[in-house]
C-alpha cells in the first residue's frame, strides 16, 4: 500500500471537514507505523515505503538520513524502485555527494529488472557519458527499450535523437511520431518540437494551424521557447491571424523567463512601438538584459542607442 504524502494531505485540507482531516492524518501515521514494523522485519517494499515517509514527513518527522538508510536497505535487497531512487539521490546529490558512477551502478541494477525510469536514465547516461562509457549505440538501445513501454520522457528524448541524427542518420518521420506520442501525454517540450515539425513539414505534413495548437499546449507547460515561437506566429501570421498585441504579450512572457532572443526582440518592438507604445528607455532595459546574456545584436543596438543619448550638460 502506497503511503500518502503530507503535501497532498495539507493541500486537500480545505476540501474536507476537520474530522475528515484528522481521520486522514491518523491513517497516514498508521501507515508509517505499519511500514516500520514490516521494514524492521526485512520486507523490502516496506523499507522503501518507510524511506518515502521520512523523505516527505508523512506520519513521521522528516529525516533525510533515515530516509536514505531505509532506501539503501531496500535497494540492497534488490527492490528496483528503491534502486532507481537511490541512483537519483547520487545523481542529484540528495543526502549524499554527487557521484555519477554510483548513480549508474544503481540504475543498471534497476534497469536489468525492467524498471522503465532506470532504463531511461541509463540511456541518457550513456549518451552523455555520465558514470558510464559514452555510447550512442547503448544510449539509443536503452531509450528504444523504454520508449517501447510508452515512457513519456524516453519517447521525447528518442525523438530528439532521431531529429538530430545521434547515430549518424536523421529519421524525421520517426522523430515526429515520437514527439506526437509524448505530446499526447502532456510533455511540454515534445509539444514544442512536434509543433516545429508541423510548421516546417519535418517528418509530417505541414499544418501551421495545428502547430499553433501544440505551441499553446507547450506554453501552458511553461515552455519558454513555445511562448517565443507563438510571438513569431502572431507577428507573421503563421497559423493564426496577425496580432501585434498578442505577439508582444507572448514575447514579453518569454523575455521575462530569461530567453535572450525574446529579450532582444522585445527591446526592438518597444523601440519601434510594435504591439505596444514605443518606449526607448524600456527598450534599453531589455537590450541590456539580452546583451548581458551574450546576445551580439542586442549589444550592438544598445551601443547605438547609448551613443544617441544627449550628453548631460556640465554644471
PDB file of N, CA, C and O in Angstrom, residues 2-77:
ATOM      1  N   UNK A   2       0.671   2.133  -0.927  1.00  0.00           N
ATOM      2  CA  UNK A   2       1.492   3.328  -1.029  1.00  0.00           C
ATOM      3  C   UNK A   2       1.147   4.317   0.075  1.00  0.00           C
ATOM      4  O   UNK A   2      -0.013   4.521   0.429  1.00  0.00           O
ATOM      5  N   UNK A   3       2.182   4.947   0.610  1.00  0.00           N
ATOM      6  CA  UNK A   3       1.956   5.943   1.656  1.00  0.00           C
ATOM      7  C   UNK A   3       1.396   7.217   1.053  1.00  0.00           C
ATOM      8  O   UNK A   3       1.616   7.520  -0.105  1.00  0.00           O
ATOM      9  N   UNK A   4       0.660   7.975   1.874  1.00  0.00           N
ATOM     10  CA  UNK A   4       0.113   9.264   1.444  1.00  0.00           C
ATOM     11  C   UNK A   4       1.124  10.344   1.741  1.00  0.00           C
ATOM     12  O   UNK A   4       1.768  10.341   2.784  1.00  0.00           O
ATOM     13  N   UNK A   5       1.284  11.285   0.824  1.00  0.00           N
ATOM     14  CA  UNK A   5       2.237  12.368   1.017  1.00  0.00           C
ATOM     15  C   UNK A   5       1.620  13.476   1.858  1.00  0.00           C
ATOM     16  O   UNK A   5       0.458  13.865   1.677  1.00  0.00           O
ATOM     17  N   UNK A   6       2.428  14.030   2.767  1.00  0.00           N
ATOM     18  CA  UNK A   6       1.941  15.098   3.636  1.00  0.00           C
ATOM     19  C   UNK A   6       1.534  16.318   2.831  1.00  0.00           C
ATOM     20  O   UNK A   6       0.550  16.987   3.155  1.00  0.00           O
ATOM     21  N   UNK A   7       2.260  16.605   1.762  1.00  0.00           N
ATOM     22  CA  UNK A   7       1.932  17.781   0.942  1.00  0.00           C
ATOM     23  C   UNK A   7       0.534  17.655   0.362  1.00  0.00           C
ATOM     24  O   UNK A   7      -0.244  18.607   0.360  1.00  0.00           O
ATOM     25  N   UNK A   8       0.216  16.473  -0.127  1.00  0.00           N
ATOM     26  CA  UNK A   8      -1.112  16.253  -0.693  1.00  0.00           C
ATOM     27  C   UNK A   8      -2.169  16.370   0.395  1.00  0.00           C
ATOM     28  O   UNK A   8      -3.263  16.894   0.167  1.00  0.00           O
ATOM     29  N   UNK A   9      -1.835  15.914   1.579  1.00  0.00           N
ATOM     30  CA  UNK A   9      -2.774  15.991   2.688  1.00  0.00           C
ATOM     31  C   UNK A   9      -3.081  17.445   3.028  1.00  0.00           C
ATOM     32  O   UNK A   9      -4.232  17.847   3.168  1.00  0.00           O
ATOM     33  N   UNK A  10      -2.029  18.248   3.137  1.00  0.00           N
ATOM     34  CA  UNK A  10      -2.220  19.646   3.516  1.00  0.00           C
ATOM     35  C   UNK A  10      -2.975  20.416   2.452  1.00  0.00           C
ATOM     36  O   UNK A  10      -3.812  21.267   2.750  1.00  0.00           O
ATOM     37  N   UNK A  11      -2.684  20.125   1.178  1.00  0.00           N
ATOM     38  CA  UNK A  11      -3.330  20.869   0.097  1.00  0.00           C
ATOM     39  C   UNK A  11      -4.805  20.533  -0.021  1.00  0.00           C
ATOM     40  O   UNK A  11      -5.575  21.292  -0.597  1.00  0.00           O
ATOM     41  N   UNK A  12      -5.210  19.401   0.528  1.00  0.00           N
ATOM     42  CA  UNK A  12      -6.613  18.996   0.416  1.00  0.00           C
ATOM     43  C   UNK A  12      -7.433  19.353   1.655  1.00  0.00           C
ATOM     44  O   UNK A  12      -8.632  19.095   1.695  1.00  0.00           O
ATOM     45  N   UNK A  13      -6.800  19.968   2.641  1.00  0.00           N
ATOM     46  CA  UNK A  13      -7.500  20.243   3.898  1.00  0.00           C
ATOM     47  C   UNK A  13      -8.741  21.096   3.702  1.00  0.00           C
ATOM     48  O   UNK A  13      -9.748  20.892   4.373  1.00  0.00           O
ATOM     49  N   UNK A  14      -8.669  22.077   2.799  1.00  0.00           N
ATOM     50  CA  UNK A  14      -9.796  22.989   2.621  1.00  0.00           C
ATOM     51  C   UNK A  14     -11.024  22.284   2.079  1.00  0.00           C
ATOM     52  O   UNK A  14     -12.133  22.793   2.209  1.00  0.00           O
ATOM     53  N   UNK A  15     -10.827  21.122   1.470  1.00  0.00           N
ATOM     54  CA  UNK A  15     -11.950  20.440   0.834  1.00  0.00           C
ATOM     55  C   UNK A  15     -12.654  19.474   1.788  1.00  0.00           C
ATOM     56  O   UNK A  15     -13.675  18.899   1.444  1.00  0.00           O
ATOM     57  N   UNK A  16     -12.105  19.274   2.983  1.00  0.00           N
ATOM     58  CA  UNK A  16     -12.678  18.302   3.897  1.00  0.00           C
ATOM     59  C   UNK A  16     -13.024  18.961   5.236  1.00  0.00           C
ATOM     60  O   UNK A  16     -12.491  20.006   5.592  1.00  0.00           O
ATOM     61  N   UNK A  17     -13.878  18.306   5.974  1.00  0.00           N
ATOM     62  CA  UNK A  17     -14.205  18.780   7.314  1.00  0.00           C
ATOM     63  C   UNK A  17     -13.026  18.513   8.237  1.00  0.00           C
ATOM     64  O   UNK A  17     -12.136  17.723   7.923  1.00  0.00           O
ATOM     65  N   UNK A  18     -13.030  19.150   9.401  1.00  0.00           N
ATOM     66  CA  UNK A  18     -11.943  18.968  10.357  1.00  0.00           C
ATOM     67  C   UNK A  18     -11.832  17.502  10.771  1.00  0.00           C
ATOM     68  O   UNK A  18     -10.733  16.963  10.923  1.00  0.00           O
ATOM     69  N   UNK A  19     -12.988  16.831  10.942  1.00  0.00           N
ATOM     70  CA  UNK A  19     -12.973  15.430  11.352  1.00  0.00           C
ATOM     71  C   UNK A  19     -12.317  14.559  10.287  1.00  0.00           C
ATOM     72  O   UNK A  19     -11.546  13.643  10.601  1.00  0.00           O
ATOM     73  N   UNK A  20     -12.628  14.841   9.032  1.00  0.00           N
ATOM     74  CA  UNK A  20     -12.050  14.047   7.943  1.00  0.00           C
ATOM     75  C   UNK A  20     -10.546  14.249   7.861  1.00  0.00           C
ATOM     76  O   UNK A  20      -9.792  13.317   7.598  1.00  0.00           O
ATOM     77  N   UNK A  21     -10.107  15.487   8.080  1.00  0.00           N
ATOM     78  CA  UNK A  21      -8.671  15.778   8.046  1.00  0.00           C
ATOM     79  C   UNK A  21      -7.959  15.027   9.160  1.00  0.00           C
ATOM     80  O   UNK A  21      -6.905  14.428   8.952  1.00  0.00           O
ATOM     81  N   UNK A  22      -8.531  15.054  10.348  1.00  0.00           N
ATOM     82  CA  UNK A  22      -7.929  14.353  11.482  1.00  0.00           C
ATOM     83  C   UNK A  22      -7.870  12.865  11.212  1.00  0.00           C
ATOM     84  O   UNK A  22      -6.857  12.194  11.462  1.00  0.00           O
ATOM     85  N   UNK A  23      -8.961  12.324  10.667  1.00  0.00           N
ATOM     86  CA  UNK A  23      -9.013  10.895  10.363  1.00  0.00           C
ATOM     87  C   UNK A  23      -7.936  10.506   9.352  1.00  0.00           C
ATOM     88  O   UNK A  23      -7.247   9.492   9.512  1.00  0.00           O
ATOM     89  N   UNK A  24      -7.749  11.347   8.318  1.00  0.00           N
ATOM     90  CA  UNK A  24      -6.741  11.037   7.310  1.00  0.00           C
ATOM     91  C   UNK A  24      -5.341  11.152   7.890  1.00  0.00           C
ATOM     92  O   UNK A  24      -4.457  10.381   7.549  1.00  0.00           O
ATOM     93  N   UNK A  25      -5.129  12.121   8.776  1.00  0.00           N
ATOM     94  CA  UNK A  25      -3.817  12.271   9.412  1.00  0.00           C
ATOM     95  C   UNK A  25      -3.478  11.041  10.244  1.00  0.00           C
ATOM     96  O   UNK A  25      -2.336  10.574  10.262  1.00  0.00           O
ATOM     97  N   UNK A  26      -4.491  10.503  10.926  1.00  0.00           N
ATOM     98  CA  UNK A  26      -4.288   9.289  11.723  1.00  0.00           C
ATOM     99  C   UNK A  26      -3.918   8.125  10.811  1.00  0.00           C
ATOM    100  O   UNK A  26      -3.032   7.320  11.117  1.00  0.00           O
ATOM    101  N   UNK A  27      -4.593   8.038   9.656  1.00  0.00           N
ATOM    102  CA  UNK A  27      -4.312   6.960   8.709  1.00  0.00           C
ATOM    103  C   UNK A  27      -2.882   7.048   8.192  1.00  0.00           C
ATOM    104  O   UNK A  27      -2.203   6.038   8.013  1.00  0.00           O
ATOM    105  N   UNK A  28      -2.406   8.289   7.944  1.00  0.00           N
ATOM    106  CA  UNK A  28      -1.034   8.481   7.491  1.00  0.00           C
ATOM    107  C   UNK A  28      -0.059   7.975   8.541  1.00  0.00           C
ATOM    108  O   UNK A  28       0.905   7.276   8.234  1.00  0.00           O
ATOM    109  N   UNK A  29      -0.305   8.350   9.799  1.00  0.00           N
ATOM    110  CA  UNK A  29       0.571   7.922  10.888  1.00  0.00           C
ATOM    111  C   UNK A  29       0.546   6.397  11.029  1.00  0.00           C
ATOM    112  O   UNK A  29       1.584   5.756  11.243  1.00  0.00           O
ATOM    113  N   UNK A  30      -0.634   5.800  10.880  1.00  0.00           N
ATOM    114  CA  UNK A  30      -0.753   4.349  10.989  1.00  0.00           C
ATOM    115  C   UNK A  30      -0.020   3.658   9.847  1.00  0.00           C
ATOM    116  O   UNK A  30       0.578   2.593  10.040  1.00  0.00           O
ATOM    117  N   UNK A  31      -0.074   4.269   8.658  1.00  0.00           N
ATOM    118  CA  UNK A  31       0.644   3.714   7.508  1.00  0.00           C
ATOM    119  C   UNK A  31       2.141   3.681   7.792  1.00  0.00           C
ATOM    120  O   UNK A  31       2.815   2.684   7.519  1.00  0.00           O
ATOM    121  N   UNK A  32       2.677   4.768   8.347  1.00  0.00           N
ATOM    122  CA  UNK A  32       4.095   4.817   8.679  1.00  0.00           C
ATOM    123  C   UNK A  32       4.436   3.763   9.727  1.00  0.00           C
ATOM    124  O   UNK A  32       5.467   3.082   9.618  1.00  0.00           O
ATOM    125  N   UNK A  33       3.568   3.607  10.739  1.00  0.00           N
ATOM    126  CA  UNK A  33       3.816   2.613  11.784  1.00  0.00           C
ATOM    127  C   UNK A  33       3.811   1.190  11.221  1.00  0.00           C
ATOM    128  O   UNK A  33       4.650   0.362  11.581  1.00  0.00           O
ATOM    129  N   UNK A  34       2.841   0.901  10.335  1.00  0.00           N
ATOM    130  CA  UNK A  34       2.770  -0.444   9.761  1.00  0.00           C
ATOM    131  C   UNK A  34       3.964  -0.714   8.854  1.00  0.00           C
ATOM    132  O   UNK A  34       4.479  -1.828   8.816  1.00  0.00           O
ATOM    133  N   UNK A  35       4.409   0.319   8.149  1.00  0.00           N
ATOM    134  CA  UNK A  35       5.597   0.170   7.303  1.00  0.00           C
ATOM    135  C   UNK A  35       6.823  -0.126   8.158  1.00  0.00           C
ATOM    136  O   UNK A  35       7.655  -0.958   7.791  1.00  0.00           O
ATOM    137  N   UNK A  36       6.921   0.550   9.300  1.00  0.00           N
ATOM    138  CA  UNK A  36       8.089   0.377  10.165  1.00  0.00           C
ATOM    139  C   UNK A  36       8.201  -1.071  10.651  1.00  0.00           C
ATOM    140  O   UNK A  36       9.282  -1.672  10.627  1.00  0.00           O
ATOM    141  N   UNK A  37       7.082  -1.614  11.099  1.00  0.00           N
ATOM    142  CA  UNK A  37       7.108  -2.979  11.614  1.00  0.00           C
ATOM    143  C   UNK A  37       7.567  -3.967  10.543  1.00  0.00           C
ATOM    144  O   UNK A  37       8.415  -4.826  10.791  1.00  0.00           O
ATOM    145  N   UNK A  38       7.016  -3.821   9.345  1.00  0.00           N
ATOM    146  CA  UNK A  38       7.387  -4.722   8.255  1.00  0.00           C
ATOM    147  C   UNK A  38       8.813  -4.461   7.791  1.00  0.00           C
ATOM    148  O   UNK A  38       9.549  -5.393   7.443  1.00  0.00           O
ATOM    149  N   UNK A  39       9.208  -3.193   7.779  1.00  0.00           N
ATOM    150  CA  UNK A  39      10.560  -2.840   7.343  1.00  0.00           C
ATOM    151  C   UNK A  39      11.606  -3.427   8.284  1.00  0.00           C
ATOM    152  O   UNK A  39      12.630  -3.965   7.838  1.00  0.00           O
ATOM    153  N   UNK A  40      11.356  -3.310   9.578  1.00  0.00           N
ATOM    154  CA  UNK A  40      12.301  -3.851  10.552  1.00  0.00           C
ATOM    155  C   UNK A  40      12.365  -5.370  10.491  1.00  0.00           C
ATOM    156  O   UNK A  40      13.368  -5.972  10.879  1.00  0.00           O
ATOM    157  N   UNK A  41      11.285  -5.975   9.961  1.00  0.00           N
ATOM    158  CA  UNK A  41      11.276  -7.427   9.790  1.00  0.00           C
ATOM    159  C   UNK A  41      11.977  -7.849   8.497  1.00  0.00           C
ATOM    160  O   UNK A  41      12.103  -9.043   8.228  1.00  0.00           O
ATOM    161  N   UNK A  42      12.409  -6.837   7.687  1.00  0.00           N
ATOM    162  CA  UNK A  42      13.180  -7.155   6.494  1.00  0.00           C
ATOM    163  C   UNK A  42      12.425  -7.104   5.190  1.00  0.00           C
ATOM    164  O   UNK A  42      12.971  -7.485   4.143  1.00  0.00           O
ATOM    165  N   UNK A  43      11.189  -6.599   5.197  1.00  0.00           N
ATOM    166  CA  UNK A  43      10.410  -6.511   3.959  1.00  0.00           C
ATOM    167  C   UNK A  43      10.897  -5.321   3.128  1.00  0.00           C
ATOM    168  O   UNK A  43      10.822  -4.169   3.552  1.00  0.00           O
ATOM    169  N   UNK A  44      11.394  -5.588   1.906  1.00  0.00           N
ATOM    170  CA  UNK A  44      11.998  -4.548   1.071  1.00  0.00           C
ATOM    171  C   UNK A  44      10.986  -3.493   0.649  1.00  0.00           C
ATOM    172  O   UNK A  44      11.302  -2.291   0.638  1.00  0.00           O
ATOM    173  N   UNK A  45       9.784  -3.913   0.283  1.00  0.00           N
ATOM    174  CA  UNK A  45       8.761  -2.957  -0.140  1.00  0.00           C
ATOM    175  C   UNK A  45       8.404  -2.012   1.007  1.00  0.00           C
ATOM    176  O   UNK A  45       8.234  -0.803   0.810  1.00  0.00           O
ATOM    177  N   UNK A  46       8.312  -2.567   2.216  1.00  0.00           N
ATOM    178  CA  UNK A  46       8.003  -1.742   3.391  1.00  0.00           C
ATOM    179  C   UNK A  46       9.154  -0.798   3.704  1.00  0.00           C
ATOM    180  O   UNK A  46       8.941   0.352   4.110  1.00  0.00           O
ATOM    181  N   UNK A  47      10.386  -1.253   3.503  1.00  0.00           N
ATOM    182  CA  UNK A  47      11.550  -0.396   3.726  1.00  0.00           C
ATOM    183  C   UNK A  47      11.528   0.790   2.768  1.00  0.00           C
ATOM    184  O   UNK A  47      11.839   1.926   3.155  1.00  0.00           O
ATOM    185  N   UNK A  48      11.138   0.524   1.536  1.00  0.00           N
ATOM    186  CA  UNK A  48      11.041   1.605   0.558  1.00  0.00           C
ATOM    187  C   UNK A  48       9.956   2.599   0.942  1.00  0.00           C
ATOM    188  O   UNK A  48      10.148   3.815   0.876  1.00  0.00           O
ATOM    189  N   UNK A  49       8.799   2.089   1.373  1.00  0.00           N
ATOM    190  CA  UNK A  49       7.706   2.961   1.766  1.00  0.00           C
ATOM    191  C   UNK A  49       8.074   3.782   3.005  1.00  0.00           C
ATOM    192  O   UNK A  49       7.732   4.966   3.100  1.00  0.00           O
ATOM    193  N   UNK A  50       8.799   3.184   3.927  1.00  0.00           N
ATOM    194  CA  UNK A  50       9.218   3.910   5.124  1.00  0.00           C
ATOM    195  C   UNK A  50      10.214   5.008   4.738  1.00  0.00           C
ATOM    196  O   UNK A  50      10.182   6.113   5.304  1.00  0.00           O
ATOM    197  N   UNK A  51      11.069   4.716   3.782  1.00  0.00           N
ATOM    198  CA  UNK A  51      12.003   5.736   3.283  1.00  0.00           C
ATOM    199  C   UNK A  51      11.223   6.916   2.719  1.00  0.00           C
ATOM    200  O   UNK A  51      11.558   8.078   2.969  1.00  0.00           O
ATOM    201  N   UNK A  52      10.170   6.627   1.973  1.00  0.00           N
ATOM    202  CA  UNK A  52       9.330   7.698   1.414  1.00  0.00           C
ATOM    203  C   UNK A  52       8.677   8.516   2.517  1.00  0.00           C
ATOM    204  O   UNK A  52       8.530   9.729   2.414  1.00  0.00           O
ATOM    205  N   UNK A  53       8.262   7.841   3.577  1.00  0.00           N
ATOM    206  CA  UNK A  53       7.658   8.551   4.708  1.00  0.00           C
ATOM    207  C   UNK A  53       8.652   9.542   5.293  1.00  0.00           C
ATOM    208  O   UNK A  53       8.299  10.686   5.604  1.00  0.00           O
ATOM    209  N   UNK A  54       9.904   9.126   5.435  1.00  0.00           N
ATOM    210  CA  UNK A  54      10.924  10.012   6.003  1.00  0.00           C
ATOM    211  C   UNK A  54      11.296  11.129   5.030  1.00  0.00           C
ATOM    212  O   UNK A  54      11.620  12.241   5.447  1.00  0.00           O
ATOM    213  N   UNK A  55      11.256  10.839   3.742  1.00  0.00           N
ATOM    214  CA  UNK A  55      11.531  11.880   2.751  1.00  0.00           C
ATOM    215  C   UNK A  55      10.467  12.977   2.806  1.00  0.00           C
ATOM    216  O   UNK A  55      10.769  14.166   2.717  1.00  0.00           O
ATOM    217  N   UNK A  56       9.213  12.587   2.944  1.00  0.00           N
ATOM    218  CA  UNK A  56       8.094  13.535   2.854  1.00  0.00           C
ATOM    219  C   UNK A  56       7.567  14.007   4.197  1.00  0.00           C
ATOM    220  O   UNK A  56       6.812  14.974   4.258  1.00  0.00           O
ATOM    221  N   UNK A  57       7.934  13.307   5.273  1.00  0.00           N
ATOM    222  CA  UNK A  57       7.378  13.644   6.574  1.00  0.00           C
ATOM    223  C   UNK A  57       5.957  13.151   6.742  1.00  0.00           C
ATOM    224  O   UNK A  57       5.173  13.736   7.484  1.00  0.00           O
ATOM    225  N   UNK A  58       5.603  12.086   6.052  1.00  0.00           N
ATOM    226  CA  UNK A  58       4.252  11.527   6.141  1.00  0.00           C
ATOM    227  C   UNK A  58       4.160  10.572   7.328  1.00  0.00           C
ATOM    228  O   UNK A  58       4.623   9.440   7.260  1.00  0.00           O
ATOM    229  N   UNK A  59       3.586  11.055   8.432  1.00  0.00           N
ATOM    230  CA  UNK A  59       3.409  10.210   9.606  1.00  0.00           C
ATOM    231  C   UNK A  59       4.628  10.123  10.501  1.00  0.00           C
ATOM    232  O   UNK A  59       4.585   9.472  11.548  1.00  0.00           O
ATOM    233  N   UNK A  60       5.733  10.748  10.093  1.00  0.00           N
ATOM    234  CA  UNK A  60       6.973  10.764  10.885  1.00  0.00           C
ATOM    235  C   UNK A  60       7.618  12.136  10.748  1.00  0.00           C
ATOM    236  O   UNK A  60       7.237  12.927   9.880  1.00  0.00           O
ATOM    237  N   UNK A  61       8.603  12.416  11.593  1.00  0.00           N
ATOM    238  CA  UNK A  61       9.371  13.650  11.432  1.00  0.00           C
ATOM    239  C   UNK A  61      10.311  13.469  10.242  1.00  0.00           C
ATOM    240  O   UNK A  61      10.999  12.449  10.159  1.00  0.00           O
ATOM    241  N   UNK A  62      10.335  14.418   9.305  1.00  0.00           N
ATOM    242  CA  UNK A  62      11.202  14.270   8.133  1.00  0.00           C
ATOM    243  C   UNK A  62      12.659  14.072   8.540  1.00  0.00           C
ATOM    244  O   UNK A  62      13.151  14.725   9.450  1.00  0.00           O
ATOM    245  N   UNK A  63      13.326  13.151   7.875  1.00  0.00           N
ATOM    246  CA  UNK A  63      14.746  12.890   8.153  1.00  0.00           C
ATOM    247  C   UNK A  63      15.397  12.328   6.900  1.00  0.00           C
ATOM    248  O   UNK A  63      15.111  11.197   6.493  1.00  0.00           O
ATOM    249  N   UNK A  64      16.277  13.119   6.309  1.00  0.00           N
ATOM    250  CA  UNK A  64      16.959  12.679   5.100  1.00  0.00           C
ATOM    251  C   UNK A  64      17.871  11.500   5.385  1.00  0.00           C
ATOM    252  O   UNK A  64      17.951  10.555   4.594  1.00  0.00           O
ATOM    253  N   UNK A  65      18.528  11.524   6.528  1.00  0.00           N
ATOM    254  CA  UNK A  65      19.439  10.433   6.876  1.00  0.00           C
ATOM    255  C   UNK A  65      18.695   9.111   7.029  1.00  0.00           C
ATOM    256  O   UNK A  65      19.126   8.070   6.518  1.00  0.00           O
ATOM    257  N   UNK A  66      17.562   9.137   7.755  1.00  0.00           N
ATOM    258  CA  UNK A  66      16.789   7.910   7.944  1.00  0.00           C
ATOM    259  C   UNK A  66      16.157   7.460   6.628  1.00  0.00           C
ATOM    260  O   UNK A  66      16.053   6.258   6.369  1.00  0.00           O
ATOM    261  N   UNK A  67      15.752   8.431   5.808  1.00  0.00           N
ATOM    262  CA  UNK A  67      15.179   8.082   4.506  1.00  0.00           C
ATOM    263  C   UNK A  67      16.202   7.324   3.666  1.00  0.00           C
ATOM    264  O   UNK A  67      15.889   6.281   3.074  1.00  0.00           O
ATOM    265  N   UNK A  68      17.423   7.837   3.620  1.00  0.00           N
ATOM    266  CA  UNK A  68      18.469   7.172   2.839  1.00  0.00           C
ATOM    267  C   UNK A  68      18.840   5.822   3.438  1.00  0.00           C
ATOM    268  O   UNK A  68      19.147   4.877   2.702  1.00  0.00           O
ATOM    269  N   UNK A  69      18.821   5.740   4.752  1.00  0.00           N
ATOM    270  CA  UNK A  69      19.143   4.469   5.407  1.00  0.00           C
ATOM    271  C   UNK A  69      18.177   3.373   4.969  1.00  0.00           C
ATOM    272  O   UNK A  69      18.591   2.269   4.578  1.00  0.00           O
ATOM    273  N   UNK A  70      16.869   3.680   5.004  1.00  0.00           N
ATOM    274  CA  UNK A  70      15.878   2.670   4.636  1.00  0.00           C
ATOM    275  C   UNK A  70      15.841   2.462   3.115  1.00  0.00           C
ATOM    276  O   UNK A  70      15.603   1.344   2.643  1.00  0.00           O
ATOM    277  N   UNK A  71      16.102   3.516   2.368  1.00  0.00           N
ATOM    278  CA  UNK A  71      16.144   3.381   0.912  1.00  0.00           C
ATOM    279  C   UNK A  71      17.266   2.450   0.498  1.00  0.00           C
ATOM    280  O   UNK A  71      17.094   1.593  -0.382  1.00  0.00           O
ATOM    281  N   UNK A  72      18.422   2.598   1.131  1.00  0.00           N
ATOM    282  CA  UNK A  72      19.564   1.741   0.803  1.00  0.00           C
ATOM    283  C   UNK A  72      19.289   0.288   1.181  1.00  0.00           C
ATOM    284  O   UNK A  72      19.662  -0.632   0.444  1.00  0.00           O
ATOM    285  N   UNK A  73      18.655   0.086   2.333  1.00  0.00           N
ATOM    286  CA  UNK A  73      18.331  -1.290   2.749  1.00  0.00           C
ATOM    287  C   UNK A  73      17.460  -1.975   1.691  1.00  0.00           C
ATOM    288  O   UNK A  73      17.693  -3.134   1.320  1.00  0.00           O
ATOM    289  N   UNK A  74      16.443  -1.240   1.210  1.00  0.00           N
ATOM    290  CA  UNK A  74      15.546  -1.810   0.202  1.00  0.00           C
ATOM    291  C   UNK A  74      16.294  -2.041  -1.108  1.00  0.00           C
ATOM    292  O   UNK A  74      16.109  -3.072  -1.780  1.00  0.00           O
ATOM    293  N   UNK A  75      17.150  -1.103  -1.483  1.00  0.00           N
ATOM    294  CA  UNK A  75      17.907  -1.231  -2.728  1.00  0.00           C
ATOM    295  C   UNK A  75      18.850  -2.418  -2.679  1.00  0.00           C
ATOM    296  O   UNK A  75      18.989  -3.170  -3.668  1.00  0.00           O
ATOM    297  N   UNK A  76      19.501  -2.606  -1.550  1.00  0.00           N
ATOM    298  CA  UNK A  76      20.456  -3.717  -1.421  1.00  0.00           C
ATOM    299  C   UNK A  76      19.759  -5.068  -1.437  1.00  0.00           C
ATOM    300  O   UNK A  76      20.388  -6.095  -1.709  1.00  0.00           O
ATOM    301  N   UNK A  77      18.450  -5.062  -1.177  1.00  0.00           N
ATOM    302  CA  UNK A  77      17.683  -6.308  -1.264  1.00  0.00           C
ATOM    303  C   UNK A  77      17.155  -6.547  -2.678  1.00  0.00           C
ATOM    304  O   UNK A  77      16.452  -7.521  -2.930  1.00  0.00           O
TER     305      UNK A  77
END
